[in-house]
CSV table of C-alpha atoms in Angstrom, one decimal:
chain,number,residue,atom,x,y,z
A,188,UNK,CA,83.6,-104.1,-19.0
A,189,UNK,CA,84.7,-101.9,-16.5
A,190,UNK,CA,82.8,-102.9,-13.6
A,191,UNK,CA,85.8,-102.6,-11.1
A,192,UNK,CA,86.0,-98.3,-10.5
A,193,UNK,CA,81.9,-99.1,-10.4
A,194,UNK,CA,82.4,-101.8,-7.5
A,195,UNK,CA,85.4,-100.1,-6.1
A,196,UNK,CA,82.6,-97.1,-5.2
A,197,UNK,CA,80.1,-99.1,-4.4
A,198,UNK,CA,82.4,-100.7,-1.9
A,199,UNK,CA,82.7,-97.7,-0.2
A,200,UNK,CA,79.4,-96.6,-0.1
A,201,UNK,CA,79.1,-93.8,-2.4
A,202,UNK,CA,76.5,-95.1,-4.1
A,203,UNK,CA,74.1,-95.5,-1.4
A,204,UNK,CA,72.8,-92.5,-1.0
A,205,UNK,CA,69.1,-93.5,-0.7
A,206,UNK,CA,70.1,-96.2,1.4
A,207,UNK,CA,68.5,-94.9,4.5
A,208,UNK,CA,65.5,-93.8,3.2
A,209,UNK,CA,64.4,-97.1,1.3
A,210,UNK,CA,65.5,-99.1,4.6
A,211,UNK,CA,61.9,-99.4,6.0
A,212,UNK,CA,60.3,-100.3,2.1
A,213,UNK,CA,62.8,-102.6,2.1
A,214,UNK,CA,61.9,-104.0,5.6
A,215,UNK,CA,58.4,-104.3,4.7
A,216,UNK,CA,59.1,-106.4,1.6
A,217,UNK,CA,61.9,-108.7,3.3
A,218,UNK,CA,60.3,-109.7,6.2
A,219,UNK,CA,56.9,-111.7,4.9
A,220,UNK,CA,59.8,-113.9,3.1
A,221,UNK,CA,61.6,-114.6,6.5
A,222,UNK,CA,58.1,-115.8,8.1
A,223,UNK,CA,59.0,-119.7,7.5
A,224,UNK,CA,62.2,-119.0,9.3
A,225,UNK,CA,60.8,-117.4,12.1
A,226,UNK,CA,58.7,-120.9,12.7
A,227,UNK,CA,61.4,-122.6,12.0
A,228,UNK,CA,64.1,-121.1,14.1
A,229,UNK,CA,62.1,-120.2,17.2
A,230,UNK,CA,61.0,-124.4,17.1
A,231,UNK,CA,64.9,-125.1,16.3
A,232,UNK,CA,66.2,-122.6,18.3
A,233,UNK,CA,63.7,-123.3,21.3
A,234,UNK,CA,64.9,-127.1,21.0
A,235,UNK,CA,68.9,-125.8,21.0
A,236,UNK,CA,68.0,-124.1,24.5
A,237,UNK,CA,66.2,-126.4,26.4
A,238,UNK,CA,69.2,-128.6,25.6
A,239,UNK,CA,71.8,-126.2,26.3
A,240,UNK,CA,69.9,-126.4,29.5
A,241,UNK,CA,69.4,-129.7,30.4
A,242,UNK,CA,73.2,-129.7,29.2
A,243,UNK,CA,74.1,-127.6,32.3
A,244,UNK,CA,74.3,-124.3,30.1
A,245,UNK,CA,72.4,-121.3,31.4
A,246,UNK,CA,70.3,-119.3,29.3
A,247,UNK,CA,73.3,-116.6,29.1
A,248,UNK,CA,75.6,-119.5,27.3
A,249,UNK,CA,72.9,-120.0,25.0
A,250,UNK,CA,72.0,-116.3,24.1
A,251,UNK,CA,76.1,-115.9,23.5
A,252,UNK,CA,76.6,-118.9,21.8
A,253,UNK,CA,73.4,-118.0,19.6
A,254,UNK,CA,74.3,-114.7,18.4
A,255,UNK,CA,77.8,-115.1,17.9
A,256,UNK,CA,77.9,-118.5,16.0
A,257,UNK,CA,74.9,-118.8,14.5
A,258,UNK,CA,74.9,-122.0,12.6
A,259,UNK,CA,72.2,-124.1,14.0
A,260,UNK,CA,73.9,-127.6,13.7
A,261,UNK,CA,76.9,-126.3,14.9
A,262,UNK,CA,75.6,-125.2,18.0
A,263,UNK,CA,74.3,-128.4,19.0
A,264,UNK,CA,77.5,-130.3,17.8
A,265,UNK,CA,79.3,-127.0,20.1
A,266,UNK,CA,77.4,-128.1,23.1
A,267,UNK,CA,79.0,-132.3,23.0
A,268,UNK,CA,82.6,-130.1,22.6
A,269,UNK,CA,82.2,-128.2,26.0
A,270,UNK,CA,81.0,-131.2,27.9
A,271,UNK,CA,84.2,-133.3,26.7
A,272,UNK,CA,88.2,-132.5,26.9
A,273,UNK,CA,89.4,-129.6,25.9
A,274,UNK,CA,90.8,-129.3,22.7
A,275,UNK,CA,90.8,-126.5,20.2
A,276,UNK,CA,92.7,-127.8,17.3
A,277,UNK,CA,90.3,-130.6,17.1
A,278,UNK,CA,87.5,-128.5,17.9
A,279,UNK,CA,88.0,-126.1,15.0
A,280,UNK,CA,88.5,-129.0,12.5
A,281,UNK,CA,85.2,-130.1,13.3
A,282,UNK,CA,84.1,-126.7,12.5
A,283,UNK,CA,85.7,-126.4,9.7
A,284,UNK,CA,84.3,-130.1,8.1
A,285,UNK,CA,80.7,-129.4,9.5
A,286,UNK,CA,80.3,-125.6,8.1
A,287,UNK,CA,82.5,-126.6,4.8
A,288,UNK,CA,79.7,-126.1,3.0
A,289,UNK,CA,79.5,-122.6,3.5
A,290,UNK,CA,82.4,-122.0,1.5
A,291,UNK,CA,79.9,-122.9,-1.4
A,292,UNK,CA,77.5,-120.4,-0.5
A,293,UNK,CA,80.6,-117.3,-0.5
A,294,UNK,CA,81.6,-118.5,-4.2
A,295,UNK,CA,78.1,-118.0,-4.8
A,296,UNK,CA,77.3,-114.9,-3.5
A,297,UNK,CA,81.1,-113.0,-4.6
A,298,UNK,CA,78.9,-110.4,-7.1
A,299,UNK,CA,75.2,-110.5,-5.1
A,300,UNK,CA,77.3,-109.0,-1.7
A,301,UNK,CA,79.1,-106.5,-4.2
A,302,UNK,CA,78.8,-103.0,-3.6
A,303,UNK,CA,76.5,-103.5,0.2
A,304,UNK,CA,79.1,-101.2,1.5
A,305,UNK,CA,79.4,-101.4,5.2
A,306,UNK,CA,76.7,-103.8,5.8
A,307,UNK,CA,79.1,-106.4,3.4
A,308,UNK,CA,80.5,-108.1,6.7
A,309,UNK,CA,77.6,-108.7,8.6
A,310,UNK,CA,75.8,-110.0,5.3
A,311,UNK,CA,78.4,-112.2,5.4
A,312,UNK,CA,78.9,-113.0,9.1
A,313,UNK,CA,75.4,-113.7,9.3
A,314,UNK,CA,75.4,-116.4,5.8
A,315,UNK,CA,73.6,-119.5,7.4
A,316,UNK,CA,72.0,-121.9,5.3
A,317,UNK,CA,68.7,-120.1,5.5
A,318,UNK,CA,70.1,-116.4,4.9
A,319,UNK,CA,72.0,-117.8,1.9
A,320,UNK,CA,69.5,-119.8,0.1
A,321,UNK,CA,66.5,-117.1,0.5
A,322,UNK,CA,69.1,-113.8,-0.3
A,323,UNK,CA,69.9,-115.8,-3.4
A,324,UNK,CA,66.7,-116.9,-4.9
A,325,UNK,CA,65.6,-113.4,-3.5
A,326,UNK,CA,63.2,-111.5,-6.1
A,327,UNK,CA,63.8,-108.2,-5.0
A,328,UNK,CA,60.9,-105.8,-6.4
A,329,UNK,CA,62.2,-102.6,-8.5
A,330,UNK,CA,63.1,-99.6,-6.2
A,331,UNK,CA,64.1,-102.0,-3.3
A,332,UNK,CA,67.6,-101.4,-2.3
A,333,UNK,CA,69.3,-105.1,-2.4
A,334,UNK,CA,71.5,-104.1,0.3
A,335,UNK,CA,69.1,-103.3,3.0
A,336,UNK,CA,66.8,-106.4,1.8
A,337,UNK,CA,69.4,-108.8,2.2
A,338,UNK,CA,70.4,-107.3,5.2
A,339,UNK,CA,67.2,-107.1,6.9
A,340,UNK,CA,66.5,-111.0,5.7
A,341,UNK,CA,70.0,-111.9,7.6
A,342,UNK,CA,69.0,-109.8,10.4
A,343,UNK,CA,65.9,-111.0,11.0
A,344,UNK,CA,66.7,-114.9,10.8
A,345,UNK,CA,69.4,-113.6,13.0
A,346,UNK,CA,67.1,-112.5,15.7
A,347,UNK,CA,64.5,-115.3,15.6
A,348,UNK,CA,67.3,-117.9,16.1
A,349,UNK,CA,69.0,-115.8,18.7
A,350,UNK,CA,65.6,-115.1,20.1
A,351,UNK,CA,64.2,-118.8,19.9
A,352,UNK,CA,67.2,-120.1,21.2
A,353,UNK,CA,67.3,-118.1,24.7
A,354,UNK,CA,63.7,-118.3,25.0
A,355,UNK,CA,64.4,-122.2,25.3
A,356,UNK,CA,67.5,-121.9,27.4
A,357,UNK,CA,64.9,-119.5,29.6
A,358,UNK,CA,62.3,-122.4,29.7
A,359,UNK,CA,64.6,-124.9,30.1
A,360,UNK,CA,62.3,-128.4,30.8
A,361,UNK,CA,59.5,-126.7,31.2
A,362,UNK,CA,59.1,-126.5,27.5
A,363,UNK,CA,55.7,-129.1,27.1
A,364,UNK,CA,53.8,-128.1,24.3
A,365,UNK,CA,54.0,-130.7,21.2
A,366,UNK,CA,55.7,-129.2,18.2
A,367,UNK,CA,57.1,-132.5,16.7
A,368,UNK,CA,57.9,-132.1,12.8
A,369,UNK,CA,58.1,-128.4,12.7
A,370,UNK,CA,61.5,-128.5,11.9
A,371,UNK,CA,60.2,-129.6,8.2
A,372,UNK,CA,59.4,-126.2,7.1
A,373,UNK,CA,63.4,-126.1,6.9
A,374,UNK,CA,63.0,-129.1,4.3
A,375,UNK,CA,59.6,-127.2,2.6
A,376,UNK,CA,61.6,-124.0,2.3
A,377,UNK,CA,64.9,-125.5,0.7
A,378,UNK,CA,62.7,-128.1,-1.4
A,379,UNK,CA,61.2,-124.8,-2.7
A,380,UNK,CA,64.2,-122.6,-3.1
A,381,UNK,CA,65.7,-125.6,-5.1
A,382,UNK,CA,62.2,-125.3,-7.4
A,383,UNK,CA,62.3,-121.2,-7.5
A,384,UNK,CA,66.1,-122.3,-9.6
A,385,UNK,CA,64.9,-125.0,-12.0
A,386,UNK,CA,62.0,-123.0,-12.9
A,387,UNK,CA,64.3,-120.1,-13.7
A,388,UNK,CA,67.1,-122.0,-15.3
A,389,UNK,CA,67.1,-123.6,-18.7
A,390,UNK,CA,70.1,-126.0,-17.8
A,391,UNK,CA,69.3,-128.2,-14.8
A,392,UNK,CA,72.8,-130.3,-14.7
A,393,UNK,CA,74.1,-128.8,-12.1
A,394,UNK,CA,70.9,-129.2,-9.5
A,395,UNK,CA,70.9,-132.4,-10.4
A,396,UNK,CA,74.1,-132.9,-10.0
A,397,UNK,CA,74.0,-132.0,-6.4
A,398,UNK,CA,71.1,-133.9,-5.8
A,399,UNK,CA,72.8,-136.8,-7.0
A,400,UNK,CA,76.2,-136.2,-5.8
A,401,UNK,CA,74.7,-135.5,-2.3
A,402,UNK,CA,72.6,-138.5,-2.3
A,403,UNK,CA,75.5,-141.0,-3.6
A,404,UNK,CA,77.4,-139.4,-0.7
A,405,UNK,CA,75.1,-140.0,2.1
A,406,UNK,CA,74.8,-143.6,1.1
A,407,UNK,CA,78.9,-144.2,1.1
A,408,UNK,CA,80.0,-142.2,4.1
A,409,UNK,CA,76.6,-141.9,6.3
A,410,UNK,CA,74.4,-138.6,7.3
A,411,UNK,CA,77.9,-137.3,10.2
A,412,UNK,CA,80.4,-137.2,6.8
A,413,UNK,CA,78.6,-136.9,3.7
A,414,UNK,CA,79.5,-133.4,3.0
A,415,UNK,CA,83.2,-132.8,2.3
A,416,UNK,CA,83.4,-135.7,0.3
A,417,UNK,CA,79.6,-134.4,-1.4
A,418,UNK,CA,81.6,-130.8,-2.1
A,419,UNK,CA,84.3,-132.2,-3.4
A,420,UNK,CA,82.8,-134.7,-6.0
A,421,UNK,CA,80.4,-131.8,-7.0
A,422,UNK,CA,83.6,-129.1,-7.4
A,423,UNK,CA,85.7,-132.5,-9.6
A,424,UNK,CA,82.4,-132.5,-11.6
A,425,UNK,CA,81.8,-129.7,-12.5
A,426,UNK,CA,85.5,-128.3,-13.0
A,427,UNK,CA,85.8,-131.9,-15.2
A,428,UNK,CA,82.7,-130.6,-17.3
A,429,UNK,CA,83.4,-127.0,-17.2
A,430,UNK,CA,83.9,-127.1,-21.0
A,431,UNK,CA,80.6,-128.4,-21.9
A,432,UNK,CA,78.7,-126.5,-18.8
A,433,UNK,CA,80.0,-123.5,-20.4
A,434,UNK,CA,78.8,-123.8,-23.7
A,435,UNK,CA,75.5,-125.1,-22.6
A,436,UNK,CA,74.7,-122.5,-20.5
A,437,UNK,CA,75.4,-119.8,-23.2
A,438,UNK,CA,73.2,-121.7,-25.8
A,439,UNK,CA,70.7,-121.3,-23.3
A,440,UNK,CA,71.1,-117.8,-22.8
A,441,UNK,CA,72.0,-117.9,-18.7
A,442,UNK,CA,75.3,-116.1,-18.9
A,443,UNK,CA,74.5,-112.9,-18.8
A,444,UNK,CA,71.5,-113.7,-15.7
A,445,UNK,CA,73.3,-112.5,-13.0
A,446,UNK,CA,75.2,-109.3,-14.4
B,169,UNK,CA,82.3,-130.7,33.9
B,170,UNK,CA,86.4,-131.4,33.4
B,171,UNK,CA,87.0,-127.5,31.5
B,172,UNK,CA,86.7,-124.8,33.4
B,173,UNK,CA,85.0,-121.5,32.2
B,174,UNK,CA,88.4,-119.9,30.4
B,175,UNK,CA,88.7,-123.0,28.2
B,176,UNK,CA,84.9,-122.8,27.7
B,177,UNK,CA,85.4,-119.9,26.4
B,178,UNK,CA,88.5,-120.8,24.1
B,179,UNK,CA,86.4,-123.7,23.1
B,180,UNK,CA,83.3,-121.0,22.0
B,181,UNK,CA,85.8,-118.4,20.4
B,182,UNK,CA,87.2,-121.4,18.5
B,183,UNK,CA,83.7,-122.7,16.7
B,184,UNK,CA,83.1,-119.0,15.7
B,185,UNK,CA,86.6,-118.6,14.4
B,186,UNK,CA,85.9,-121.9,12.2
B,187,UNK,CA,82.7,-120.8,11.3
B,188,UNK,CA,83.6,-117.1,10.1
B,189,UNK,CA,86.6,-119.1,8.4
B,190,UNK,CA,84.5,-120.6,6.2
B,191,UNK,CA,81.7,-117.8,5.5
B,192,UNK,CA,84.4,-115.1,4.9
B,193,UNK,CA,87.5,-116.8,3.2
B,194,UNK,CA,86.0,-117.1,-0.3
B,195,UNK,CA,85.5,-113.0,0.2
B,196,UNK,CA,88.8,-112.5,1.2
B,197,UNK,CA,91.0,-114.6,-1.7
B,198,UNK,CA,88.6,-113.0,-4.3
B,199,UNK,CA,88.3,-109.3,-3.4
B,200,UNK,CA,85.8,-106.9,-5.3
B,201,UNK,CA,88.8,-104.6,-6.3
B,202,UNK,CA,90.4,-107.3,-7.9
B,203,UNK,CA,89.6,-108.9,-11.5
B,204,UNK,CA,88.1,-112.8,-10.0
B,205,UNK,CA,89.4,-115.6,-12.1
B,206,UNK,CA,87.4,-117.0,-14.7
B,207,UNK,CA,87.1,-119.8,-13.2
B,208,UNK,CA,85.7,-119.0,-10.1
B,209,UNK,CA,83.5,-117.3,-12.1
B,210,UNK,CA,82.0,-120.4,-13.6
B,211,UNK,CA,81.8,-121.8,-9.9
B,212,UNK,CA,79.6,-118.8,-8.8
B,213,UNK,CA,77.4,-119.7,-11.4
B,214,UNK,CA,76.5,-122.9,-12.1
B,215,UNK,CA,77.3,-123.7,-7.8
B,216,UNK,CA,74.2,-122.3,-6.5
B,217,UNK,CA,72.3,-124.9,-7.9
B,218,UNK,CA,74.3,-127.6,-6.6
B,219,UNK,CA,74.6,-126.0,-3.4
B,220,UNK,CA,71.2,-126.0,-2.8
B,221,UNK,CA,70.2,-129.5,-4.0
B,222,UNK,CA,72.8,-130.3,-1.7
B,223,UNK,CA,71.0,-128.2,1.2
B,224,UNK,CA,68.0,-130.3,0.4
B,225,UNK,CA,69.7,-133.8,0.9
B,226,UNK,CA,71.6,-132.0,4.0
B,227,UNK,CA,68.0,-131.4,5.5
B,228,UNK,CA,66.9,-135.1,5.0
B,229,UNK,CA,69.8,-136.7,6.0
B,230,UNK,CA,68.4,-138.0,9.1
B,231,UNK,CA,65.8,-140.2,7.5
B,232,UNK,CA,66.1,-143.2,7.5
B,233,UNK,CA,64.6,-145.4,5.2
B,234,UNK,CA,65.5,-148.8,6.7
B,235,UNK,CA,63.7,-148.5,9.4
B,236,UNK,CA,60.3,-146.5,11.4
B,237,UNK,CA,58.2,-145.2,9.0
B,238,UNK,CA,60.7,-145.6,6.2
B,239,UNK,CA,61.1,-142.1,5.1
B,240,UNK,CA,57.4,-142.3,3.7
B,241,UNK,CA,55.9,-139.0,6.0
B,242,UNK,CA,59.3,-137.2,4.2
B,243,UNK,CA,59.2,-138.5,1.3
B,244,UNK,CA,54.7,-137.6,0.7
B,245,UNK,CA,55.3,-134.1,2.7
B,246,UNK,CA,58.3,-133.2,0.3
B,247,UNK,CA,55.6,-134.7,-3.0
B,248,UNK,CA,53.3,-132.5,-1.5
B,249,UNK,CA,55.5,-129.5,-1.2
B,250,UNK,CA,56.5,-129.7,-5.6
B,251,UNK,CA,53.1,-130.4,-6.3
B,252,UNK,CA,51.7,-127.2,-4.7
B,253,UNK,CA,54.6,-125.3,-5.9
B,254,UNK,CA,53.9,-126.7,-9.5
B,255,UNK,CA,50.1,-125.6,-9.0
B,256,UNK,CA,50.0,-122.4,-6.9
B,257,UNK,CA,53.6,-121.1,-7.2
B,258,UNK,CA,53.2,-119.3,-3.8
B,259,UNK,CA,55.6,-120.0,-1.6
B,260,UNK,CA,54.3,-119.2,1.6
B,261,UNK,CA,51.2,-121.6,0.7
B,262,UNK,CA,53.6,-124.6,-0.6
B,263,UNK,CA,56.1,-124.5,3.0
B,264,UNK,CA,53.0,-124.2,5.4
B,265,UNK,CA,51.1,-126.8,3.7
B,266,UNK,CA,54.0,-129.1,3.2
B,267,UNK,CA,54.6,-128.4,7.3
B,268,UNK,CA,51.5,-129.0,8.6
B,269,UNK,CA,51.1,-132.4,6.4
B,270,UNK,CA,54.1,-133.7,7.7
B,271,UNK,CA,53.1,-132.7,11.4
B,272,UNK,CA,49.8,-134.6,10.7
B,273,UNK,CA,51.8,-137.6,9.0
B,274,UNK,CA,54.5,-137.9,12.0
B,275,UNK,CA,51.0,-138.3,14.7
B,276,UNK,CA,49.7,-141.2,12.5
């Protein structure tokens, strides 16, 4: 068990030494998995523009704010906090509520970002909702460097929302053409990430779990505040059960999946 | 517009700080050099499965089933979507489909 000298190098990059050469193989397998996210984002991030625009915000607001936030809901909740008083301290307690859930996705990543050396903090800079959920369920072929797929899968989503997003703050109103309902292949993907997991795992308590949990939530507290209350329910749950969850999945044979 | 650019700016700087907060802080308490509790441990594995059921619900949490169409374009699309998944297992195949149904579904 002594993985930590092993990370400890990996950290530091020692053990990329064929990094740069499997950076285009792993380009070329990363990038037809990002294609639903390029529709996605450049509707979404086209739609986050023109109302950037219409909002008074020029396209260079909307590039700057796209690149360096990059959390699509929060960029629209961002643009009703610049058109009303100022105030940080509430403004970053927003933030913190609405992005809560990414403190999910970090737990869950801790040992899939080990050893990515220096591209660790942009890996994790870049962990959106869509970044997350495809670099976990991510079958990475045999001889594909994780780090550079991952990388090039947040760096990509990266670029079509920063992309999509000052396209539309470029096009401001004049945006016409009828794209209504695109923003489901954000639904079709996660609905089929959340399939990729059951089919893999023998122990489905915890998916349904959030399912439930989530849906419970959004009945009691309404779609603006379901979350924190979702997360915390899940984290009592499953800490309440850890016991049981623990023996189950070793029966099944899933603790050793992700070594 | 009552801010002026400077405490546009603060405002901006602000949302990334909270934002970052919550992507990087689970990195920070449990660094790789470090032995990470048992515990969170546990939460790294069986979370990503709650996480993501959640991410679906998160992605539907608009609809409303009360009133319009009732959720019923969602609710077939997202049908749709397991049902080719089920079948074809090709991803690509089950997200455009699923897409373009709903598109169609919305116009009805």
């Amino acid at each position: 068990m002594n993985e930590t000298s092993l990370d400890a190098r990996r950290e530091k990059g020692e053990m990329n030494d064929h990094a740069a050469t499997g950076a285009g193989a792993a380009f070329r397998s990363a990038f037809p998995v990002t294609v639903p996210i390029l529709a996605g984002f450049m509707f979404l991030g086209i739609a986050y523009g023109v109302f950037m625009n219409v909002s008074g915000f020029g396209a260079g607001w909307t590039f700057l704010m796209s690149l360096l936030i990059f959390a699509g809901s929060m960029e629209f909740v961002a643009v009703g906090l610049l058109l009303g008083a100022f105030n940080p301290l509430g403004a970053l307690l927003l933030t913190l509520m609405v992005n809560a859930r990414h403190l999910f996705y970090g737990l869950s990543m801790l040992e899939k970002y080990k050893g990515t050396g220096w591209k660790k903090p942009y890996l994790i800079f870049g962990m959106c909702d869509e970044s997350f959920s495809i670099n976990y369920a991510a079958k990475i072929p045999e001889g594909i460097d994780r780090g550079w797929y991952m990388f090039f899968v947040t760096l990509l989503n990266h670029a079509y929302w920063v992309a999509g997003a000052t396209i539309g703050g470029l096009l401001g109103s004049f945006v016409a053409f009828d794209l209504k309902g695109l923003e489901f292949v954000m639904t079709a993907l996660f609905v089929v990430i959340f399939m990729e997991q059951w089919m893999k795992q023998k122990v489905h308590d915890s998916a349904l779990l959030g399912i439930g949990i989530s849906v419970l939530s959004l009945i009691v507290f309404g779609a603006d505040k379901f979350i924190v209350p979702a997360m915390i329910a899940i984290l009592a749950v499953l800490t309440l059960t850890r016991k049981g969850m623990e023996r189950k999945t070793a029966a099944a044979g899933e603790g050793g999946e992700r070594a | 517009m009552t801010m002026t650019v400077s405490q546009q700016i603060i405002m901006i700087a602000v949302v990334v700080l909270g934002t970052m907060a919550t992507r990087f802080l689970p990195f920070l308490i449990f660094p790789p050099g470090r032995p990470t509790p048992e515990y969170v441990k546990y939460l790294g594995r069986v979370l990503p499965a709650a996480a993501i059921g959640l991410l679906v619900v998160y992605s539907l949490k608009d609809v409303n089933v009360l009133a319009g169409s009732r959720g019923l374009p969602e609710l077939v699309a997202v049908a749709a979507v397991v049902w080719l998944h089920l079948w074809k297992k090709n991803m690509f195949l089950s997200i455009a489909a699923g897409t373009v149904l709903y598109m169609i579904l919305i116009r009805l």
